[in-house]
Coordinates of C-alpha atoms in Angstrom, one line a residue:
X1 CA -13.7 23.6 29.0
X2 CA -10.9 21.0 29.3
X3 CA -8.2 21.3 26.7
X4 CA -7.6 17.7 25.7
X5 CA -4.3 16.5 24.2
X6 CA -5.8 14.3 21.6
X7 CA -3.1 11.9 20.1
X8 CA -3.2 9.0 22.6
X9 CA -7.0 8.7 22.5
X10 CA -7.4 8.8 18.7
X11 CA -7.3 5.1 18.0
X12 CA -9.4 4.2 21.0
X13 CA -12.1 6.7 20.1
X14 CA -12.3 5.5 16.5
X15 CA -12.7 2.0 17.8
X16 CA -15.6 3.0 20.0
X17 CA -17.3 4.7 17.2
X18 CA -16.8 1.7 14.9
X19 CA -18.3 -0.6 17.5
X20 CA -21.3 1.6 17.6
X21 CA -21.6 1.3 13.8
X22 CA -21.1 4.9 13.1
X23 CA -18.7 6.9 11.0
X24 CA -15.8 8.3 12.9
X25 CA -16.1 12.0 13.6
X26 CA -13.5 14.7 13.2
X27 CA -10.9 14.8 15.9
X28 CA -12.2 17.7 18.0
X29 CA -15.7 16.3 17.9
X30 CA -14.5 12.8 19.0
X31 CA -13.0 14.2 22.2
X32 CA -16.5 14.9 23.6
X33 CA -17.1 11.1 24.0
X34 CA -14.7 11.1 26.9
X35 CA -16.5 13.9 28.7
X36 CA -19.9 12.3 28.7
X37 CA -21.2 10.6 31.8
X38 CA -24.2 8.3 32.3
X39 CA -26.8 9.1 35.0
X40 CA -27.8 5.6 36.2
X41 CA -30.5 6.9 38.7
X42 CA -32.8 8.1 35.8
X43 CA -34.6 6.4 32.9
X44 CA -36.7 8.3 30.3
X45 CA -39.2 6.3 28.4
X46 CA -42.3 6.9 26.2
X47 CA -45.2 4.6 25.8
X48 CA -46.2 4.3 22.1
X49 CA -48.9 2.3 20.4
X50 CA -51.9 2.3 18.1
X51 CA -55.1 3.9 19.4
X52 CA -56.9 1.8 22.1
X53 CA -54.1 -0.7 22.7
X54 CA -53.9 0.3 26.4
X55 CA -51.2 2.9 26.9
X56 CA -53.0 5.0 29.4
X57 CA -54.3 1.9 31.3
X58 CA -50.7 0.6 31.5
X59 CA -49.5 4.0 32.9
X60 CA -52.3 3.7 35.6
X61 CA -50.9 0.3 36.7
X62 CA -47.3 1.6 36.8
X63 CA -48.4 4.5 39.0
X64 CA -50.3 2.3 41.3
X65 CA -47.7 -0.4 41.7
X66 CA -44.8 2.1 42.2
X67 CA -46.6 3.5 45.3
X68 CA -47.7 6.8 43.9
X69 CA -51.1 6.4 45.4
X70 CA -52.0 5.5 49.0
X71 CA -53.4 2.0 49.6
X72 CA -56.9 3.3 50.3
X73 CA -56.8 6.1 47.8
X74 CA -59.7 6.2 45.3
X75 CA -58.2 6.5 41.8
X76 CA -60.3 7.0 38.6
X77 CA -59.5 4.9 35.5
X78 CA -57.2 6.5 32.9
X79 CA -56.0 9.0 35.4
X80 CA -53.6 10.6 32.8
X81 CA -56.5 11.5 30.5
X82 CA -57.3 14.7 32.4
X83 CA -59.0 16.6 29.5
X84 CA -62.8 16.4 29.4
X85 CA -62.9 15.4 25.7
X86 CA -60.2 12.7 26.4
X87 CA -62.3 11.2 29.1
X88 CA -65.5 11.3 27.0
X89 CA -64.1 9.8 23.9
X90 CA -61.7 7.4 25.6
X91 CA -58.7 8.6 23.6
X92 CA -55.5 10.5 24.5
X93 CA -55.1 13.8 22.7
X94 CA -52.2 15.4 24.5
X95 CA -49.0 13.7 25.6
X96 CA -48.6 13.7 29.4
X97 CA -45.5 13.5 31.7
X98 CA -45.4 11.5 34.9
X99 CA -42.6 9.9 36.9
X100 CA -42.4 6.8 39.2
X101 CA -39.7 5.5 41.5
X102 CA -38.6 1.8 41.2
X103 CA -35.7 0.7 43.5
X104 CA -33.3 3.6 43.4
X105 CA -34.2 4.8 39.9
X106 CA -36.5 7.5 38.8
X107 CA -38.5 6.5 35.7
X108 CA -39.9 9.5 33.7
X109 CA -42.8 8.2 31.7
X110 CA -44.5 10.0 28.8
X111 CA -48.0 8.8 27.8
X112 CA -48.5 9.5 24.1
X113 CA -51.6 9.7 21.8
X114 CA -52.4 6.7 19.6
X115 CA -54.6 8.3 17.0
X116 CA -52.9 9.2 13.7
X117 CA -54.3 12.8 13.8
X118 CA -52.2 13.5 16.9
X119 CA -49.0 12.1 15.5
X120 CA -47.3 15.5 15.9
X121 CA -47.6 15.0 19.7
X122 CA -45.7 11.7 19.4
X123 CA -43.0 13.0 17.1
X124 CA -41.8 15.8 19.3
X125 CA -41.9 14.1 22.7
X126 CA -39.6 11.3 21.5
X127 CA -36.8 13.8 21.6
X128 CA -37.1 13.7 25.4
X129 CA -36.6 10.0 25.9
X130 CA -33.9 7.3 25.5
X131 CA -36.2 4.4 24.8
X132 CA -39.8 3.4 24.1
X133 CA -42.3 0.8 25.3
X134 CA -44.1 -0.4 22.2
X135 CA -47.6 -1.7 23.2
X136 CA -49.3 -4.0 20.8
X137 CA -52.8 -5.6 21.2
X138 CA -52.6 -9.4 21.5
X139 CA -55.5 -9.8 19.2
X140 CA -55.3 -6.9 16.7
X141 CA -51.6 -7.1 16.3
X142 CA -49.5 -4.5 14.5
X143 CA -51.8 -1.7 13.2
X144 CA -51.2 1.3 11.0
X145 CA -50.3 3.7 13.8
X146 CA -48.1 1.0 15.4
X147 CA -46.0 1.3 12.2
X148 CA -46.0 5.1 12.2
X149 CA -44.9 5.5 15.9
X150 CA -42.3 2.7 15.7
X151 CA -40.8 4.2 12.5
X152 CA -40.4 7.5 14.3
X153 CA -38.7 5.8 17.3
X154 CA -36.3 3.8 15.1
X155 CA -35.3 7.0 13.1
X156 CA -34.2 8.6 16.4
X157 CA -32.2 5.4 17.3
X158 CA -34.2 4.7 20.4
X159 CA -34.1 1.4 22.3
X160 CA -37.4 -0.6 22.1
X161 CA -39.2 -2.8 24.6
X162 CA -42.1 -4.6 23.0
X163 CA -45.1 -5.3 25.3
X164 CA -47.9 -7.6 24.0
X165 CA -50.9 -6.3 25.9
X166 CA -54.4 -7.7 26.5
X167 CA -53.2 -11.3 26.7
X168 CA -56.3 -12.0 28.9
X169 CA -58.5 -11.5 25.9
X170 CA -60.2 -14.8 24.9
X171 CA -59.3 -14.4 21.2
X172 CA -55.6 -13.4 22.0
X173 CA -52.9 -14.7 19.7
X174 CA -49.7 -13.5 21.3
X175 CA -47.2 -15.8 19.4
X176 CA -48.5 -14.6 16.0
X177 CA -48.4 -11.0 17.1
X178 CA -44.7 -11.4 18.1
X179 CA -44.0 -12.6 14.6
X180 CA -45.9 -9.6 13.1
X181 CA -43.9 -7.1 15.2
X182 CA -40.6 -8.7 14.3
X183 CA -41.6 -8.6 10.6
X184 CA -42.5 -4.9 11.1
X185 CA -39.1 -4.1 12.7
X186 CA -37.3 -5.7 9.7
X187 CA -39.5 -3.8 7.2
X188 CA -38.6 -0.6 8.9
X189 CA -34.9 -1.2 8.8
X190 CA -34.2 -1.8 12.5
X191 CA -30.6 -2.3 13.5
X192 CA -29.4 -5.6 14.9
X193 CA -29.5 -4.1 18.4
X194 CA -33.1 -2.9 17.9
X195 CA -34.1 -6.3 16.5
X196 CA -32.7 -8.0 19.6
X197 CA -35.3 -6.1 21.8
X198 CA -37.1 -7.9 24.7
X199 CA -40.7 -9.1 24.4
X200 CA -43.0 -9.1 27.4
X201 CA -46.6 -10.2 27.7
X202 CA -49.0 -8.1 29.8
X203 CA -52.5 -7.3 30.8
X204 CA -52.6 -3.7 31.8
X205 CA -56.2 -4.1 32.9
X206 CA -55.4 -6.7 35.6
X207 CA -51.9 -5.2 36.3
X208 CA -49.4 -7.9 35.5
X209 CA -46.6 -8.6 33.0
X210 CA -44.5 -11.7 32.3
X211 CA -41.4 -12.5 30.3
X212 CA -42.7 -15.9 29.2
X213 CA -46.4 -17.0 28.7
X214 CA -45.6 -20.0 31.0
X215 CA -44.7 -17.7 33.9
X216 CA -47.2 -17.1 36.7
X217 CA -48.6 -13.6 36.4
X218 CA -48.1 -11.5 39.6
X219 CA -47.4 -7.8 39.0
X220 CA -45.7 -5.3 36.8
X221 CA -42.2 -6.0 38.2
X222 CA -40.9 -7.7 35.0
X223 CA -41.7 -4.6 33.0
X224 CA -39.9 -2.3 35.6
X225 CA -36.9 -4.6 35.5
X226 CA -36.9 -4.5 31.7
X227 CA -36.9 -0.7 31.7
X228 CA -33.8 -0.6 34.0
X229 CA -32.0 -3.3 32.0
X230 CA -32.8 -2.3 28.4
X231 CA -33.5 1.4 28.4
X232 CA -30.1 3.2 28.4
X233 CA -29.4 5.8 31.1
X234 CA -29.3 9.4 29.8
X235 CA -25.8 10.6 29.1
X236 CA -24.2 14.0 28.8
X237 CA -21.6 16.3 30.2
X238 CA -22.8 17.8 33.5
X239 CA -19.9 20.3 33.4
X240 CA -20.7 21.6 29.9
X241 CA -22.8 24.7 29.1
X242 CA -26.5 24.2 29.7
X243 CA -28.7 22.9 26.9
X244 CA -32.4 22.2 27.2
X245 CA -34.6 21.5 24.2
X246 CA -38.3 22.4 24.7
X247 CA -40.5 19.6 23.4
X248 CA -43.9 20.5 25.0
X249 CA -45.7 23.7 26.1
X250 CA -48.0 23.6 29.1
X251 CA -50.1 26.6 30.2
X252 CA -51.2 27.7 33.6
X253 CA -53.4 30.8 34.1
X254 CA -51.3 31.8 37.2
X255 CA -47.8 31.4 35.9
X256 CA -48.4 31.6 32.1
X257 CA -46.5 29.4 29.6
X258 CA -44.5 26.5 31.0
X259 CA -41.8 24.9 28.8
X260 CA -41.2 21.1 29.2
X261 CA -38.0 19.5 28.0
X262 CA -34.9 17.3 28.8
X263 CA -31.6 18.7 30.1
X264 CA -29.2 17.6 27.4
X265 CA -26.0 18.9 28.9
X266 CA -24.9 21.0 31.9
X267 CA -27.1 22.0 34.8
X268 CA -30.1 24.3 34.9
X269 CA -31.0 26.3 38.0
X270 CA -33.5 28.8 39.4
X271 CA -32.5 32.5 38.6
X272 CA -30.0 31.3 36.0
X273 CA -29.6 33.6 33.0
X274 CA -29.8 31.7 29.7
X275 CA -30.1 32.4 26.0
X276 CA -33.2 31.3 24.1
X277 CA -32.5 30.1 20.6
X278 CA -34.3 28.2 17.8
X279 CA -32.5 26.0 15.2
X280 CA -35.0 26.8 12.5
X281 CA -35.1 30.5 13.3
X282 CA -31.5 31.9 13.4
X283 CA -32.8 35.4 14.2
X284 CA -34.2 34.3 17.5
X285 CA -31.8 35.2 20.3
X286 CA -33.2 36.3 23.6
X287 CA -31.7 36.7 27.1
X288 CA -34.0 35.0 29.6
X289 CA -34.1 34.1 33.3
X290 CA -35.5 31.0 35.0
X291 CA -38.0 32.0 37.7
X292 CA -39.3 28.5 38.6
X293 CA -38.1 25.0 37.9
X294 CA -40.1 21.8 38.3
X295 CA -39.5 18.1 38.0
X296 CA -42.3 15.5 37.7
X297 CA -43.1 13.1 40.5
X298 CA -46.2 10.9 40.1
X299 CA -49.0 13.2 38.9
X300 CA -47.5 16.3 40.4
X301 CA -44.9 18.9 39.4
X302 CA -42.4 19.3 42.3
X303 CA -40.4 22.5 42.6
X304 CA -36.6 22.1 42.5
X305 CA -33.7 24.4 42.7
X306 CA -31.6 22.8 40.0
X307 CA -31.6 19.8 37.6
X308 CA -28.8 18.1 35.6
X309 CA -28.4 15.9 32.6
X310 CA -31.2 13.5 31.8
X311 CA -33.8 15.3 34.0
X312 CA -37.2 16.2 32.4
X313 CA -38.0 19.6 33.7
X314 CA -40.8 22.2 33.5
X315 CA -39.7 25.8 33.3
X316 CA -41.8 28.9 34.0
X317 CA -41.0 32.6 33.8
X318 CA -40.3 32.8 30.0
X319 CA -43.2 34.5 28.2
X320 CA -41.9 33.9 24.6
X321 CA -40.9 30.2 25.0
X322 CA -42.1 27.9 22.1
X323 CA -41.8 24.3 21.1
X324 CA -38.5 23.6 19.4
X325 CA -36.6 26.4 21.3
X326 CA -33.3 25.6 23.1
X327 CA -32.3 27.2 26.4
X328 CA -28.5 27.6 26.3
X329 CA -25.9 28.8 28.8
X330 CA -22.3 30.0 28.2
X331 CA -20.7 32.5 25.8
X332 CA -21.2 30.4 22.6
X333 CA -24.8 29.2 22.8
X334 CA -25.9 26.5 20.2
X335 CA -29.4 25.5 19.4
X336 CA -30.3 21.8 19.2
X337 CA -32.0 20.7 15.9
X338 CA -35.6 19.9 16.4
X339 CA -37.6 17.0 14.9
X340 CA -39.4 18.2 11.7
X341 CA -43.1 17.7 12.2
X342 CA -45.1 16.1 9.4
X343 CA -47.1 18.6 7.3
X344 CA -50.8 19.0 7.6
X345 CA -52.9 17.2 5.0
X346 CA -56.4 18.7 5.5
X347 CA -57.8 22.2 5.9
X348 CA -61.1 24.0 6.6
X349 CA -62.2 27.6 6.9
X350 CA -63.2 29.1 10.2
X351 CA -65.6 32.0 9.6
X352 CA -67.4 34.6 11.7
X353 CA -71.0 33.4 12.1
X354 CA -73.3 35.6 10.0
X355 CA -76.5 33.6 10.1
X356 CA -79.8 35.2 11.2
X357 CA -79.3 33.6 14.7
X358 CA -75.8 34.9 15.1
X359 CA -74.6 36.3 18.4
X360 CA -77.5 34.8 20.5
X361 CA -75.7 31.9 22.1
X362 CA -72.0 32.5 22.1
X363 CA -69.8 34.7 24.4
X364 CA -67.0 35.3 21.8
X365 CA -68.3 36.1 18.4
X366 CA -66.1 38.7 16.6
X367 CA -63.3 38.1 14.1
X368 CA -60.8 39.4 16.6
X369 CA -61.9 36.8 19.2
X370 CA -61.7 34.1 16.6
X371 CA -58.3 35.1 15.3
X372 CA -56.7 35.4 18.8
X373 CA -58.0 32.0 19.9
X374 CA -56.8 30.2 16.7
X375 CA -53.3 31.8 16.9
X376 CA -53.1 30.9 20.6
X377 CA -53.7 27.3 19.7
X378 CA -50.4 27.3 17.7
X379 CA -48.5 27.7 21.0
X380 CA -49.3 24.2 22.1
X381 CA -50.1 22.4 18.8
X382 CA -47.2 22.1 16.5
X383 CA -49.2 20.1 13.8
X384 CA -51.6 23.0 13.3
X385 CA -51.3 25.8 10.7
X386 CA -53.4 29.0 10.8
X387 CA -53.5 31.5 7.9
X388 CA -55.2 34.8 7.3
X389 CA -57.3 35.0 4.1
X390 CA -58.3 37.9 1.9
X391 CA -61.1 38.8 4.2
X392 CA -60.8 39.5 7.9
X393 CA -63.9 37.3 8.6
X394 CA -62.3 34.0 7.5
X395 CA -59.2 32.0 8.6
X396 CA -57.8 28.9 6.9
X397 CA -56.9 26.2 9.5
X398 CA -54.9 23.2 8.5
X399 CA -54.4 20.0 10.5
X400 CA -53.5 16.3 10.3
X401 CA -57.1 15.0 9.9
X402 CA -60.8 15.5 10.7
X403 CA -60.4 14.4 14.3
X404 CA -57.5 16.8 14.9
X405 CA -59.7 19.7 13.7
X406 CA -62.9 18.5 15.3
X407 CA -61.2 18.4 18.8
X408 CA -60.1 22.1 18.3
X409 CA -63.7 23.0 17.3
X410 CA -65.2 21.2 20.3
X411 CA -62.7 22.9 22.7
X412 CA -63.6 26.3 21.3
X413 CA -67.3 25.6 21.5
X414 CA -67.0 24.7 25.2
X415 CA -65.0 27.9 25.9
X416 CA -68.0 30.0 24.6
X417 CA -66.9 30.7 21.0
X418 CA -69.5 31.0 18.2
X419 CA -68.4 30.6 14.6
X420 CA -69.0 28.7 11.3
X421 CA -66.7 26.1 9.6
X422 CA -66.6 24.9 6.0
X423 CA -66.3 21.3 4.8
X424 CA -62.8 19.9 5.3
X425 CA -60.7 19.9 2.1
X426 CA -57.4 18.2 1.4
X427 CA -54.2 20.2 0.6
X428 CA -52.9 19.7 -2.9
X429 CA -49.4 20.1 -4.2
X430 CA -48.0 20.8 -7.6
X431 CA -44.9 18.8 -8.7
X432 CA -42.0 20.1 -10.8
X433 CA -43.9 19.1 -14.0
X434 CA -46.9 21.1 -13.0
X435 CA -49.0 18.1 -12.2
X436 CA -51.6 18.2 -9.4
X437 CA -50.7 15.8 -6.5
X438 CA -53.0 14.9 -3.6
X439 CA -52.4 13.2 -0.2
X440 CA -53.0 9.5 -0.1
X441 CA -53.8 7.2 2.8
X442 CA -53.6 3.5 3.5
X443 CA -56.9 2.4 5.1
X444 CA -57.1 -0.9 7.0
X445 CA -60.7 -2.0 7.4
X446 CA -62.0 -4.8 9.7
X447 CA -65.6 -5.9 8.9
X448 CA -67.7 -9.0 9.3
X449 CA -67.6 -11.0 6.0
X450 CA -71.2 -10.2 5.0
X451 CA -70.4 -6.5 4.7
X452 CA -67.1 -6.8 2.8
X453 CA -68.7 -6.4 -0.6
X454 CA -70.6 -3.3 0.4
X455 CA -67.4 -1.7 1.8
X456 CA -65.3 -2.5 -1.3
X457 CA -68.0 -0.9 -3.5
X458 CA -68.2 2.2 -1.3
X459 CA -64.5 2.8 -1.3
X460 CA -64.1 2.0 -5.0
X461 CA -66.6 4.8 -5.8
X462 CA -64.3 7.1 -3.8
X463 CA -61.3 6.2 -5.9
X464 CA -59.9 3.6 -3.5
X465 CA -57.8 0.7 -4.8
X466 CA -58.0 -2.7 -3.0
X467 CA -54.4 -3.7 -2.1
X468 CA -55.1 -6.8 0.0
X469 CA -57.7 -8.9 1.6
X470 CA -57.3 -11.5 4.4
X471 CA -59.5 -13.4 6.9
X472 CA -58.9 -13.1 10.6
X473 CA -59.3 -15.9 13.2
X474 CA -62.8 -14.6 14.2
X475 CA -63.9 -14.9 10.5
X476 CA -63.9 -11.1 10.1
X477 CA -62.3 -9.7 6.9
X478 CA -59.4 -7.3 6.8
X479 CA -59.3 -5.1 3.7
X480 CA -56.3 -2.9 2.8
X481 CA -57.1 0.1 0.5
X482 CA -54.9 2.8 -1.1
X483 CA -57.2 5.8 -1.2
X484 CA -57.1 9.6 -1.6
X485 CA -57.4 11.4 1.7
X486 CA -60.5 13.3 0.3
X487 CA -62.1 9.9 -0.3
X488 CA -62.3 9.4 3.5
X489 CA -63.9 12.8 4.2
X490 CA -67.5 12.1 5.1
X491 CA -67.0 8.3 4.8
X492 CA -67.0 7.2 8.4
X493 CA -70.7 7.9 9.1
X494 CA -71.9 6.0 6.0
X495 CA -69.4 3.2 6.8
X496 CA -70.7 2.7 10.3
X497 CA -74.3 2.7 9.0
X498 CA -73.5 0.2 6.3
X499 CA -71.7 -2.2 8.6
X500 CA -74.3 -1.7 11.4
X501 CA -71.7 -0.3 13.7
X502 CA -69.5 -3.4 13.6
X503 CA -66.8 -2.0 11.2
X504 CA -63.4 -0.7 12.3
X505 CA -61.4 1.7 10.1
X506 CA -57.7 2.8 10.7
X507 CA -55.8 5.0 8.4
X508 CA -52.2 6.2 7.9
X509 CA -50.8 8.9 5.7
X510 CA -48.9 7.5 2.7
X511 CA -47.4 10.5 0.8
X512 CA -48.6 12.3 -2.3
X513 CA -49.8 10.8 -5.6
X514 CA -51.2 12.2 -8.9
X515 CA -54.8 13.5 -8.7
X516 CA -57.2 10.5 -9.1
X517 CA -60.1 12.5 -10.6
X518 CA -63.4 13.9 -9.3
X519 CA -66.1 12.0 -7.4
X520 CA -69.3 12.9 -5.6
X521 CA -69.0 13.3 -1.8
X522 CA -72.7 12.8 -1.1
X523 CA -75.5 11.1 -3.1
X524 CA -78.4 12.6 -1.1
X525 CA -79.6 16.2 -1.2
X526 CA -80.6 18.4 1.8
X527 CA -84.0 19.5 3.1
X528 CA -83.8 23.2 3.5
X529 CA -86.0 25.6 5.5
X530 CA -87.9 27.9 3.2
X531 CA -88.6 30.6 5.9
X532 CA -87.5 31.6 9.4
X533 CA -89.4 31.0 12.6
X534 CA -90.1 28.1 15.0
X535 CA -90.5 24.6 13.6
X536 CA -94.0 23.1 14.4
X537 CA -95.3 19.6 14.5
X538 CA -97.7 20.1 11.5
X539 CA -94.9 21.4 9.2
X540 CA -92.4 18.7 10.3
X541 CA -95.0 16.0 9.8
X542 CA -95.3 16.9 6.2
X543 CA -91.5 17.3 5.8
X544 CA -90.5 13.9 7.3
X545 CA -92.1 12.1 4.3
X546 CA -89.3 13.6 2.2
X547 CA -86.3 12.2 4.2
X548 CA -84.6 12.2 7.6
X549 CA -85.1 15.3 9.9
X550 CA -82.3 16.8 12.0
X551 CA -84.6 19.0 14.1
X552 CA -87.7 18.6 16.3
X553 CA -90.7 20.8 17.2
X554 CA -89.8 24.1 18.8
X555 CA -86.3 24.4 17.1
X556 CA -85.5 27.9 15.7
X557 CA -84.9 27.8 11.9
X558 CA -84.1 30.4 9.3
X559 CA -84.3 30.5 5.5
X560 CA -81.4 28.5 4.0
X561 CA -80.9 26.3 7.1
X562 CA -80.5 22.6 6.5
X563 CA -83.2 20.8 8.5
X564 CA -82.7 17.2 7.2
X565 CA -81.4 14.9 4.6
X566 CA -83.4 14.2 1.4
X567 CA -83.8 10.6 0.2
X568 CA -83.1 11.7 -3.3
X569 CA -80.1 13.6 -4.9
X570 CA -81.6 17.1 -5.2
X571 CA -82.1 19.8 -2.5
X572 CA -85.7 20.6 -1.5
X573 CA -87.0 23.7 0.2
X574 CA -89.7 23.1 2.8
X575 CA -91.7 25.2 5.2
X576 CA -91.5 23.6 8.6
X577 CA -93.0 26.7 10.3
X578 CA -96.4 26.2 8.6
X579 CA -99.3 25.8 10.9
X580 CA -102.8 24.3 10.2
X581 CA -105.4 26.9 9.5
X582 CA -108.3 26.8 11.9
X583 CA -112.0 26.6 10.8
X584 CA -115.3 26.5 12.7
X585 CA -115.3 22.7 12.3
X586 CA -111.6 21.8 13.1
X587 CA -109.6 22.8 16.1
X588 CA -105.9 23.1 16.7
X589 CA -106.0 20.1 19.1
X590 CA -106.2 17.9 16.0
X591 CA -102.5 18.4 15.7
X592 CA -101.9 16.2 18.7
X593 CA -102.8 13.2 16.6
X594 CA -99.8 13.7 14.4
X595 CA -96.8 11.3 15.2
X596 CA -93.3 12.5 14.4
X597 CA -90.3 10.2 13.9
X598 CA -87.6 11.2 16.4
X599 CA -85.1 13.5 14.6
X600 CA -81.5 12.4 13.9
X601 CA -79.4 14.6 16.2
X602 CA -75.9 14.9 14.6
X603 CA -72.7 14.9 16.6
X604 CA -69.9 17.3 15.6
X605 CA -68.1 14.6 13.6
X606 CA -71.3 13.5 11.9
X607 CA -72.2 17.1 11.0
X608 CA -68.7 17.6 9.6
X609 CA -69.0 14.4 7.7
X610 CA -72.5 15.4 6.3
X611 CA -71.9 18.9 5.0
X612 CA -71.2 19.4 1.4
X613 CA -68.9 21.9 -0.3
X614 CA -71.8 24.5 -0.7
X615 CA -72.7 24.3 3.1
X616 CA -71.4 25.5 6.4
X617 CA -71.6 24.2 9.9
X618 CA -72.7 26.8 12.4
X619 CA -71.1 26.1 15.8
X620 CA -72.3 27.6 19.0
X621 CA -71.9 26.6 22.7
X622 CA -75.5 25.3 22.6
X623 CA -76.3 24.1 19.0
X624 CA -74.8 22.8 15.8
X625 CA -76.7 24.0 12.7
X626 CA -76.0 23.1 9.1
X627 CA -76.8 25.9 6.6
X628 CA -76.2 26.7 2.9
X629 CA -73.4 29.2 2.2
X630 CA -75.8 31.3 0.2
X631 CA -79.0 31.6 2.3
X632 CA -81.3 33.1 -0.3
X633 CA -82.9 30.4 -2.5
X634 CA -82.9 32.5 -5.7
X635 CA -79.3 33.5 -5.4
X636 CA -78.3 29.9 -4.6
X637 CA -80.0 28.7 -7.8
X638 CA -78.3 31.4 -9.9
X639 CA -74.9 30.6 -8.4
X640 CA -75.4 26.9 -9.2
X641 CA -76.4 27.6 -12.8
X642 CA -73.4 29.9 -13.3
X643 CA -71.1 27.3 -11.9
X644 CA -72.6 24.6 -14.3
X645 CA -72.2 26.9 -17.3
X646 CA -68.6 27.7 -16.3
X647 CA -67.8 24.0 -16.1
X648 CA -69.2 23.4 -19.6
X649 CA -67.2 26.2 -21.2

């Protein structure tokens, strides 16, 4: 460490800090400003946006035009979405690192999720970058998640490049969207420097960007140039003690856990001995050794011997490495504070499957299997919480939203796990006066005008309050609602049905408010199997008159299993295994004349939306079955009666 004689530099340092609009630091802390150097050959940037505004498609183009792929190489669309569920649903769930070379500069790019439920992914990776590219749809404009991710970027004092995407859409309105973004920046309290950010216009699909709409579109070069010009080069002291903040955890079955983070100061090298610390866990102090070190290049990790300030590296060889840990060198190691991740707002119980069909389809079925898998998920998902309950058969899992938890369920199902889950419930808080508080959301809904009345009625019944209403250029209506989070549980399925699939809903968390009162989640009752066996056409034909069926002939059923939705409010028990009795004048072939309406096969999200508080969803690798918590009809009736009596008293 250099021993600086401070006096002559004092005024100069104070001036520098004043120019930056910051409060002057104590003398010894001010000295460090002179020791920092910029690394001009690197830029670290994250791409942030609302869901479906084109982040992953833009990364595709940047990779193609920087020469990552051969000229004749066949490349699939959305190459960064490597997860099966990501590709199927067309959304990004996990943030991904890549790197491209432009001129003599290496640009590390992080593709982030756009959906609000995966906001925890966005929050933590922003610690690795010095600037962001904010992507905004040229028609939709600034959406709820645009506001959320931009707010996080501004809080971390990151430089912003705004890119108006999809300008090739026929209904594009780029000039109006620019005004919307500027208004949003002002609302979020952006500094003068952040307000002075560059605006580009692009079409990620066709692979071009322009600084002015009058310019002739050619390629992505204007965006590359903007990154070099407006995103600051990483700075730090290469001669100081090593500091690397771990922002992401990757996993490889061959090398185990891989920590990904940015080198904040000093140099990190293979076989280097470091100390593992955590700012939020003062007791954590562990001596570790780096066995392998990687940097990102295109879609690959490239092994390197050492890396210095500004490099985004992947580190293997440390078994106990977690998100938020700091790798430090030197005799006085100091942990870097980590971004506090937003708290979960929704929870559900994961239970060992105890239905009559349990253990027939899954590979992992015990409570030990279930517990190990859920706690393993915590290693890579910082927004998730897992708690043990009074019984070993049940675990409380909390997340950021229904989609967040449904992706976990789907992953576990594909891995061979068999279990049951309860209806999602919101997490309440109690304020200092003892009042019950509940999480609130702002819901932005875009629907054709003829459905607006229906939607307003539906949300009002769920304690939603209409905050604003406007008409878009395509004559659709945008509704803004302030609504309890529980009001949106089970809403999306009904919403899509009521708007004939044309409605779009986007939500963003809006803090806690006093409890708004009770309401009914579901107006229709369930059709319940009376006895176990195999569903037959004759029994189903009689049952379909009562409502919508979820199963077809040949499906295995058991007593207490939900086989459909009743058209009326109450639950009805039916025998779908009932066959026609044969006589000497009628044969079984008469069954063939019966015509069944095709059953409504529920997806995972639809099933989670449908189940009520007294029901469970049985999840296996092959099937999704809805069932009552209490399978026996008599016990179920008794429990319902006791609950009603308790409510009266």
